Structures are given as C-alpha cells and as structure tokens.
Amino acid sequence: MGLHPRGPGTRRPWRSAVTAATLMTLIAGAAAGCGSDTGDKAAATQAAGAAKDRLAATPALAELVAAAKKEGALDLNWGFDGRDTGKVLTDTFKRAYGLDIKITLTPNQNQPGNAAKLAQEYKAKSPASTDAYLGSPELVLGLGPKRDDVLAKVDWTAFAPWTKGLANNDGSALTFVDLIPGFTYNTTQLAQNAVPATAQDVLKVGKPVASTPYAAQFNVLGTKEGMGADGLRAYLKGFKAAGFLGCGELNRIASGEFAAMWISCGKNIADVFAAQGAPLKTAVLKDAAITSTRYAAVPKNARHPNAAKLWVSWLLTPEAQKIVFEHDFADNHRVAGSRTAGQLAEYEKQGVKFTRVDYEFTLAHPELYNPKFKGELVSLLTNK
C-alpha cells in the first residue's frame, strides 16, 4: 500500500504491521507527500508572479535565465524527506522562469557518497554527475576552496539579490535549510513525563533507544561549551544503543521496534512521518540542542552551470522555501517568513540554547571533525 499526499493537519492511522512495500517506501525517504495539490498550484502561481518582478528589476537574472534556456537541461542527484518535494519544486521552478528544459532528478540522500564522487570526477577532469550539490557543512567544506576545491565561488547577489547574507563565507555555497536533530520517540512507547529533558536523562530511559551507526551529531557535543571531548567519551561509554538506524528509518521507531532514536538527524523527518499518522515526536534537549544547516552549491565542472545557479538561488526565494516547509517540514531560518525560525524562537523562550552547526562552525572546530576523533566516537557508540 503506497502512502499518498495529504494536507497539513491530516492524519492516517499508523499500524506496526506494515507491508514490505511500505517499509521500502519509508526507508527511501518517501514516507509522505505533504502539502496539497491546491496549495502547490497556488504556490506555483505566486512563484511565477514573483519571478516576473525579479526579472524586470534584475537584468543579470534575466541573462542567467536566457543562458539556462540555452543549456536546455539540469541534472540533480538530490534527496528530500517528503515524497513529492523534488517534483513540486522542479515543476514550480520551471514555471517561475518559463523554462522548457529537461530536469533529471535522481533521488539520492547519500550526501557523503555524492561528495566523494564529485571530488573524484573533478580530480579526473570529468563532468560532474550532478549540476548542484546538497550537503552538510562538513561535506561542503571538504568540497570547498580550502580542501578539494570542487565548488565554484559565485557572486550570488549579482543576479539574486535576495540571497544577501545567505552564502557561506567564501561564496561557494548557499544555506538551504536548517535541521533540528533531537530525541525522536514513539508517543505510544514513552509517556510525556518519561521523555528526557537532558542528554543525561536519555541514559535513564528504560526502553530500547536506537542511534545512527555513524554517531551523527555526537561530535558537536564535544565543544568546550558542551560536554567537552573527554566528557563526550564518558557519555558514549554510558549510552547503550539498542540498535542502529539510518536517518530515514524512523518507521522502525513508529512500529515500536525501538522506543526512540538519539541523536536523530532532524525533527522534520519525524514530522513528515507524523503527517501520515505515525506516532512520532522529537524532543529538543536543553543541554544538547543543535541546528544543522544544509547547503546547496554548484560544482566547477557542472554540465549545466547556469541552470544550476538559477536553481540554487531560486531555492532561497520565500516562495520556494514555503514549498520546502510544506513538504519537508524544514526551511531556512534566515529567510523572511521562515517557520523554522519560529520553532527555534519558541525553544529559546523555554531556555534552550542551540549550537548552530554551519560552515563557519565547522571551519572553526577542526578538532570535532578530525577523522580519528569521529572514528573513536563511532567505536564507543557501536562497541566496535
């Protein structure tokens, strides 16, 4: 049985006994299509009107659109958390700029694998397999001018003035969305008064708590302001994960196989599942609160660089960001109208202090991203 788009606020009953086909759909990150056909059509109309105004006001943008039309195509190896997010975005993008180009969107959430492939292709002087890259701060830094130098430095505001303040400090990438990792749990397995408020409370949960096999985000807790490196090592020795899941395998939490996941990759992923009726929520723990930014960038060896720049910059328009949140439940807190910004503000009112993990944070904390240190954390977590 497939899962179909449903509007925000709607729910479908969740059962622990699900078919193999449904499980595969969920694991692939296609758990839900949120939003609605009516809402998507309205968003497309709004995007077209806004693009018309921007084109009239910015000659450089009009020139970029013309260049993208000449290229005639856009190839993307990208992954989204909602089932229909990519299609709705690419369709709306084409309508916004009046593009009759072929967009090939290959669903792929393997950001490390994509980054490694791009680095190999650039070194071999081969065309990039994707015209635009989507990845974490650590991966974008690795592809950036300070490391493998794969990504093009772009003067984004020259043709997309709305991106002012949205690029990393060397112009090689634009901030795209902000994720909020946390303690994702099954509401039928843990009562509200049993949900941990701190990282130490997680150690006291009396039900099976899973984690990722790659210790996602745990390294960030090793800052001097956080647990510190030694404190983090001691913490992981005391945290006994009951199993290991990928970021998108929250169906195994929803089914009751595990009661929770710590640290999950983003509360928005649980929200996507919850929109389909899965009994999932995410708690943001006061002493271990993190935001993790995802970036979009264009490789120097992109086959269609103009279409790629147009795509990446358009994703930062308020219209595109609205679509992203409607389908993926996450957006960029720096963009006007961001709903993630509202969520962060609510948490901060409750006394939560976030560690903002972005390109600049990663650059400033090389010790947290040292392969030896990260490997040690994985060994402690997995007991290997």
Coordinates of C-alpha atoms in Angstrom, one line a residue:
M1 CA 0.0 0.0 0.0
G2 CA 1.5 3.3 -1.0
L3 CA 1.4 6.5 1.0
H4 CA -0.3 9.4 -0.7
P5 CA -0.1 13.2 -0.3
R6 CA -2.2 14.6 2.5
G7 CA -2.6 18.2 3.6
P8 CA -1.0 19.6 6.8
G9 CA -3.0 18.6 9.9
T10 CA -4.4 15.4 8.3
R11 CA -3.5 12.0 9.7
R12 CA -3.8 8.4 8.7
P13 CA -3.9 5.5 11.2
W14 CA -0.4 4.1 11.8
R15 CA -0.1 0.3 12.4
S16 CA 3.0 -1.5 13.5
A17 CA 2.3 -4.3 11.0
V18 CA 3.2 -2.7 7.6
T19 CA 3.8 -4.3 4.3
A20 CA 7.3 -4.8 2.9
A21 CA 6.5 -2.4 0.1
T22 CA 5.5 0.3 2.5
L23 CA 8.7 -0.2 4.6
M24 CA 10.8 0.2 1.5
T25 CA 9.0 3.4 0.6
L26 CA 9.6 4.8 4.1
I27 CA 13.3 3.8 4.2
A28 CA 13.8 5.5 0.9
G29 CA 12.8 8.8 2.4
A30 CA 9.5 8.8 0.6
A31 CA 7.3 8.5 3.6
A32 CA 5.0 11.3 2.9
G33 CA 3.9 13.9 0.4
C34 CA 2.6 16.8 2.5
G35 CA 1.1 20.0 1.2
S36 CA -1.8 19.7 -1.3
D37 CA -2.4 19.9 -5.0
T38 CA -4.4 23.1 -4.5
G39 CA -1.7 24.6 -2.3
D40 CA 1.1 23.6 -4.8
K41 CA -0.8 25.2 -7.7
A42 CA -1.2 28.4 -5.7
A43 CA 2.5 28.4 -4.8
A44 CA 3.4 27.9 -8.5
T45 CA 1.3 30.9 -9.5
Q46 CA 2.8 33.0 -6.7
A47 CA 6.3 31.9 -7.7
A48 CA 5.7 32.9 -11.3
G49 CA 4.5 36.4 -10.3
A50 CA 7.4 36.9 -8.0
A51 CA 9.9 35.8 -10.7
K52 CA 8.4 38.2 -13.2
D53 CA 9.0 41.1 -10.8
R54 CA 12.6 40.0 -10.1
L55 CA 13.4 39.6 -13.8
A56 CA 12.2 43.1 -14.5
A57 CA 14.3 44.5 -11.7
T58 CA 17.5 42.5 -12.2
P59 CA 19.0 42.3 -15.8
A60 CA 21.7 39.9 -14.6
L61 CA 18.9 37.4 -13.6
A62 CA 17.3 37.7 -17.0
E63 CA 20.6 37.0 -18.6
L64 CA 21.1 33.9 -16.4
V65 CA 17.6 32.6 -17.4
A66 CA 18.5 33.0 -21.0
A67 CA 21.7 31.1 -20.5
A68 CA 19.9 28.4 -18.7
K69 CA 17.4 28.0 -21.5
K70 CA 20.3 27.6 -24.0
E71 CA 21.8 24.8 -21.8
G72 CA 18.4 23.0 -22.0
A73 CA 18.9 20.7 -19.1
L74 CA 19.5 20.3 -15.3
D75 CA 20.8 17.1 -13.7
L76 CA 20.3 16.7 -10.0
N77 CA 21.3 13.9 -7.6
W78 CA 19.3 15.1 -4.6
G79 CA 17.3 13.7 -1.8
F80 CA 14.3 15.2 0.1
D81 CA 12.4 13.9 3.0
G82 CA 8.9 14.3 1.6
R83 CA 7.9 12.1 -1.3
D84 CA 6.8 14.8 -3.7
T85 CA 9.1 17.6 -2.6
G86 CA 11.5 17.4 -5.5
K87 CA 8.9 17.1 -8.2
V88 CA 6.9 20.1 -6.8
L89 CA 10.0 22.2 -6.5
T90 CA 11.3 21.4 -10.0
D91 CA 7.9 21.9 -11.7
T92 CA 7.4 25.2 -9.9
F93 CA 11.0 26.3 -10.7
K94 CA 10.4 25.7 -14.4
R95 CA 7.1 27.6 -14.4
A96 CA 8.6 30.5 -12.4
Y97 CA 11.2 31.3 -15.1
G98 CA 9.3 29.9 -18.1
L99 CA 11.9 27.2 -18.6
D100 CA 11.4 24.5 -21.2
I101 CA 14.4 22.4 -20.1
K102 CA 14.8 18.8 -19.2
I103 CA 15.3 18.3 -15.4
T104 CA 16.5 14.9 -14.4
L105 CA 16.1 14.4 -10.6
T106 CA 17.6 11.3 -9.3
P107 CA 16.5 10.8 -5.6
N108 CA 19.7 10.3 -3.6
Q109 CA 20.2 11.2 0.0
N110 CA 23.7 9.7 0.2
Q111 CA 25.5 13.1 0.7
P112 CA 28.9 11.6 1.7
G113 CA 28.8 9.3 -1.4
N114 CA 27.8 12.2 -3.7
A115 CA 30.6 14.4 -2.3
A116 CA 33.2 11.6 -2.8
K117 CA 32.0 11.1 -6.3
L118 CA 32.2 14.8 -7.1
A119 CA 35.7 15.0 -5.8
Q120 CA 36.8 12.0 -7.9
E121 CA 35.2 13.5 -11.0
Y122 CA 36.8 16.9 -10.6
K123 CA 40.2 15.3 -10.0
A124 CA 39.8 13.2 -13.1
K125 CA 38.7 16.3 -15.1
S126 CA 35.3 14.7 -15.9
P127 CA 31.9 16.4 -15.9
A128 CA 30.1 16.4 -12.6
S129 CA 27.4 13.8 -12.1
T130 CA 25.1 16.4 -10.6
D131 CA 24.8 20.0 -11.6
A132 CA 24.2 21.1 -8.0
Y133 CA 25.2 19.6 -4.7
L134 CA 23.2 19.4 -1.4
G135 CA 25.1 18.6 1.7
S136 CA 26.1 19.2 5.3
P137 CA 28.6 21.9 6.4
E138 CA 31.3 19.3 6.9
L139 CA 30.9 17.9 3.4
V140 CA 30.6 21.3 1.7
L141 CA 33.8 22.4 3.5
G142 CA 35.5 19.3 2.1
L143 CA 34.4 20.2 -1.4
G144 CA 35.2 23.9 -1.0
P145 CA 38.2 26.0 -1.8
K146 CA 40.0 25.1 1.4
R147 CA 40.0 21.4 0.6
D148 CA 39.2 19.7 -2.7
D149 CA 38.2 23.0 -4.4
V150 CA 35.4 21.4 -6.4
L151 CA 32.8 24.1 -5.8
A152 CA 32.5 27.2 -7.8
K153 CA 32.8 30.6 -6.0
V154 CA 29.7 32.5 -7.0
D155 CA 28.8 36.2 -6.6
W156 CA 25.2 35.1 -5.8
T157 CA 23.9 38.6 -5.1
A158 CA 24.9 39.9 -8.6
F159 CA 22.0 38.1 -10.1
A160 CA 20.0 37.0 -7.0
P161 CA 19.9 40.0 -4.6
W162 CA 17.6 38.1 -2.3
T163 CA 20.4 35.8 -1.3
K164 CA 22.3 38.6 0.5
G165 CA 23.6 37.1 3.8
L166 CA 22.7 33.6 2.8
A167 CA 26.1 32.4 1.4
N168 CA 28.9 30.8 3.4
N169 CA 32.0 33.0 4.0
D170 CA 33.7 32.1 0.7
G171 CA 30.7 32.2 -1.6
S172 CA 31.0 28.5 -2.6
A173 CA 27.5 27.6 -1.2
L174 CA 24.2 29.0 -0.1
T175 CA 22.4 28.0 3.1
F176 CA 19.3 26.0 2.1
V177 CA 17.5 24.5 5.2
D178 CA 18.2 24.2 8.9
L179 CA 17.5 20.8 10.6
I180 CA 16.9 20.3 14.3
P181 CA 18.3 17.0 15.5
G182 CA 17.0 15.6 18.8
F183 CA 15.4 12.8 20.7
T184 CA 12.8 11.3 18.4
Y185 CA 10.4 8.9 20.1
N186 CA 7.3 6.8 19.8
T187 CA 4.5 8.5 21.7
T188 CA 2.8 5.1 22.4
Q189 CA 6.0 3.8 23.9
L190 CA 7.0 6.8 26.1
A191 CA 4.6 8.9 28.1
Q192 CA 5.2 12.6 28.1
N193 CA 6.6 12.5 31.7
A194 CA 9.1 9.9 30.6
V195 CA 10.5 11.9 27.8
P196 CA 14.1 13.0 28.6
A197 CA 14.8 16.7 29.1
T198 CA 18.6 16.4 29.0
A199 CA 21.2 14.2 27.5
Q200 CA 21.8 12.6 30.9
D201 CA 18.1 11.7 31.1
V202 CA 18.5 9.7 27.9
L203 CA 20.7 7.3 29.9
K204 CA 17.8 6.6 32.3
V205 CA 15.2 5.7 29.6
G206 CA 14.1 2.2 30.4
K207 CA 13.1 1.3 26.9
P208 CA 15.2 0.5 23.8
V209 CA 16.8 3.6 22.3
A210 CA 18.5 3.3 18.9
S211 CA 21.1 5.6 17.3
T212 CA 22.8 6.0 13.9
P213 CA 25.8 3.7 13.2
Y214 CA 27.9 6.8 12.2
A215 CA 27.3 8.7 15.5
A216 CA 25.6 11.6 13.7
Q217 CA 25.9 14.9 15.5
F218 CA 27.5 13.4 18.7
N219 CA 30.8 15.1 17.8
V220 CA 29.2 18.5 18.1
L221 CA 28.5 17.8 21.8
G222 CA 32.3 17.7 22.3
T223 CA 32.7 21.5 22.3
K224 CA 34.2 23.2 25.4
E225 CA 30.9 24.8 26.0
G226 CA 29.2 21.4 25.8
M227 CA 30.4 18.1 27.3
G228 CA 34.0 18.6 26.2
A229 CA 35.8 15.8 24.4
D230 CA 36.5 13.7 27.5
G231 CA 33.0 14.2 28.8
L232 CA 31.6 13.1 25.5
R233 CA 33.7 9.9 25.5
A234 CA 32.5 9.1 29.0
Y235 CA 28.9 9.8 27.9
L236 CA 29.1 7.4 25.0
K237 CA 30.6 4.7 27.2
G238 CA 27.4 5.0 29.3
F239 CA 25.0 5.2 26.4
K240 CA 24.0 1.7 25.3
A241 CA 22.3 1.9 22.0
A242 CA 19.8 -0.9 21.4
G243 CA 20.3 -0.8 17.7
F244 CA 21.3 1.3 14.7
L245 CA 19.2 3.1 12.1
G246 CA 19.7 5.3 9.1
C247 CA 18.3 8.8 9.3
G248 CA 15.2 7.9 7.3
E249 CA 14.4 4.6 9.0
L250 CA 12.0 6.1 11.5
N251 CA 9.4 3.5 10.5
R252 CA 11.3 1.2 12.9
I253 CA 10.6 3.7 15.7
A254 CA 7.0 4.1 14.6
S255 CA 6.4 0.4 14.6
G256 CA 7.6 0.0 18.1
E257 CA 10.7 -2.0 17.3
F258 CA 12.6 0.8 19.2
A259 CA 11.1 3.4 21.6
A260 CA 13.3 6.2 20.4
M261 CA 16.3 7.4 18.4
W262 CA 19.1 9.5 19.8
I263 CA 20.5 11.6 18.1
S264 CA 18.1 11.7 15.3
C265 CA 19.0 13.6 12.1
G266 CA 16.2 16.2 12.3
K267 CA 12.8 16.6 13.9
N268 CA 11.4 17.4 10.4
I269 CA 11.9 13.8 9.4
A270 CA 9.7 12.7 12.3
D271 CA 7.2 15.4 11.3
V272 CA 7.0 14.0 7.8
F273 CA 6.2 10.6 9.2
A274 CA 3.8 12.1 11.8
A275 CA 1.8 13.8 9.0
Q276 CA 1.0 10.3 7.8
G277 CA -0.2 9.3 11.2
A278 CA 3.0 7.8 12.7
P279 CA 3.1 8.2 16.5
L280 CA 6.4 10.2 16.4
K281 CA 7.6 13.4 18.1
T282 CA 11.0 14.9 18.7
A283 CA 12.2 16.4 22.0
V284 CA 15.0 19.0 21.8
L285 CA 17.1 18.5 24.9
K286 CA 18.2 21.6 26.7
D287 CA 21.9 20.7 27.1
A288 CA 22.3 19.1 23.7
A289 CA 20.4 21.3 21.3
I290 CA 21.7 21.6 17.8
T291 CA 20.7 23.1 14.5
S292 CA 22.4 21.7 11.4
T293 CA 22.4 23.7 8.1
R294 CA 22.2 22.1 4.7
Y295 CA 23.9 23.9 1.8
A296 CA 23.4 24.0 -1.9
A297 CA 26.3 24.6 -4.3
V298 CA 27.4 24.3 -7.9
P299 CA 30.5 22.2 -8.9
K300 CA 33.0 23.9 -11.2
N301 CA 32.6 21.1 -13.7
A302 CA 28.8 21.1 -13.8
R303 CA 27.4 20.3 -17.2
H304 CA 24.8 23.0 -16.9
P305 CA 26.2 25.6 -14.6
N306 CA 23.8 28.4 -15.5
A307 CA 20.7 26.3 -14.9
A308 CA 22.3 25.1 -11.6
K309 CA 23.0 28.6 -10.3
L310 CA 19.4 29.6 -11.3
W311 CA 18.1 26.6 -9.4
V312 CA 20.1 27.0 -6.3
S313 CA 19.4 30.7 -6.0
W314 CA 15.7 30.2 -6.6
L315 CA 15.5 27.7 -3.7
L316 CA 16.2 30.6 -1.4
T317 CA 13.2 32.7 -2.5
P318 CA 10.4 32.9 0.0
E319 CA 8.1 31.1 -2.4
A320 CA 10.4 28.1 -2.8
Q321 CA 11.1 28.0 1.0
K322 CA 7.4 27.9 1.7
I323 CA 7.1 24.8 -0.6
V324 CA 10.0 23.1 1.1
F325 CA 8.5 23.5 4.5
E326 CA 5.0 22.4 3.4
H327 CA 6.5 19.1 2.1
D328 CA 9.7 18.6 4.2
F329 CA 8.8 20.5 7.4
A330 CA 12.1 22.4 7.4
D331 CA 13.3 25.6 5.8
N332 CA 16.0 28.3 6.2
H333 CA 15.6 30.3 9.4
R334 CA 17.4 33.3 7.7
V335 CA 14.7 33.8 5.0
A336 CA 11.7 36.0 5.8
G337 CA 8.6 34.1 6.7
S338 CA 10.6 31.0 7.9
R339 CA 8.6 28.7 10.0
T340 CA 11.8 27.0 11.3
A341 CA 12.8 30.4 12.7
G342 CA 9.5 30.4 14.7
Q343 CA 10.2 27.0 16.1
L344 CA 13.7 28.0 17.2
A345 CA 12.4 31.1 18.9
E346 CA 9.9 29.0 20.8
Y347 CA 12.6 26.7 22.0
E348 CA 14.8 29.6 23.0
K349 CA 11.9 31.1 25.1
Q350 CA 12.0 27.8 27.0
G351 CA 15.7 28.3 27.8
V352 CA 17.1 26.1 25.1
K353 CA 20.5 27.3 23.8
F354 CA 21.4 25.9 20.4
T355 CA 24.8 25.1 18.9
R356 CA 24.4 26.4 15.4
V357 CA 26.3 23.9 13.2
D358 CA 27.1 25.7 9.9
Y359 CA 30.0 26.1 7.5
E360 CA 31.7 28.6 9.8
F361 CA 31.3 26.5 12.9
T362 CA 32.8 23.5 11.1
L363 CA 35.7 25.6 9.9
A364 CA 36.3 26.9 13.5
H365 CA 36.2 23.5 15.1
P366 CA 38.5 21.2 13.1
E367 CA 39.1 19.1 16.3
L368 CA 35.4 18.0 16.2
Y369 CA 35.7 16.8 12.6
N370 CA 39.0 15.1 12.9
P371 CA 38.5 11.6 11.3
K372 CA 40.4 10.0 14.2
F373 CA 38.1 11.7 16.8
K374 CA 35.0 10.9 14.9
G375 CA 36.1 7.3 14.4
E376 CA 36.7 7.0 18.1
L377 CA 33.1 8.2 18.8
V378 CA 31.7 5.6 16.4
S379 CA 33.7 2.9 18.1
L380 CA 32.5 3.9 21.5
L381 CA 28.9 4.1 20.3
T382 CA 28.8 0.8 18.5
N383 CA 31.2 -1.0 20.9
K384 CA 33.5 -1.9 17.9

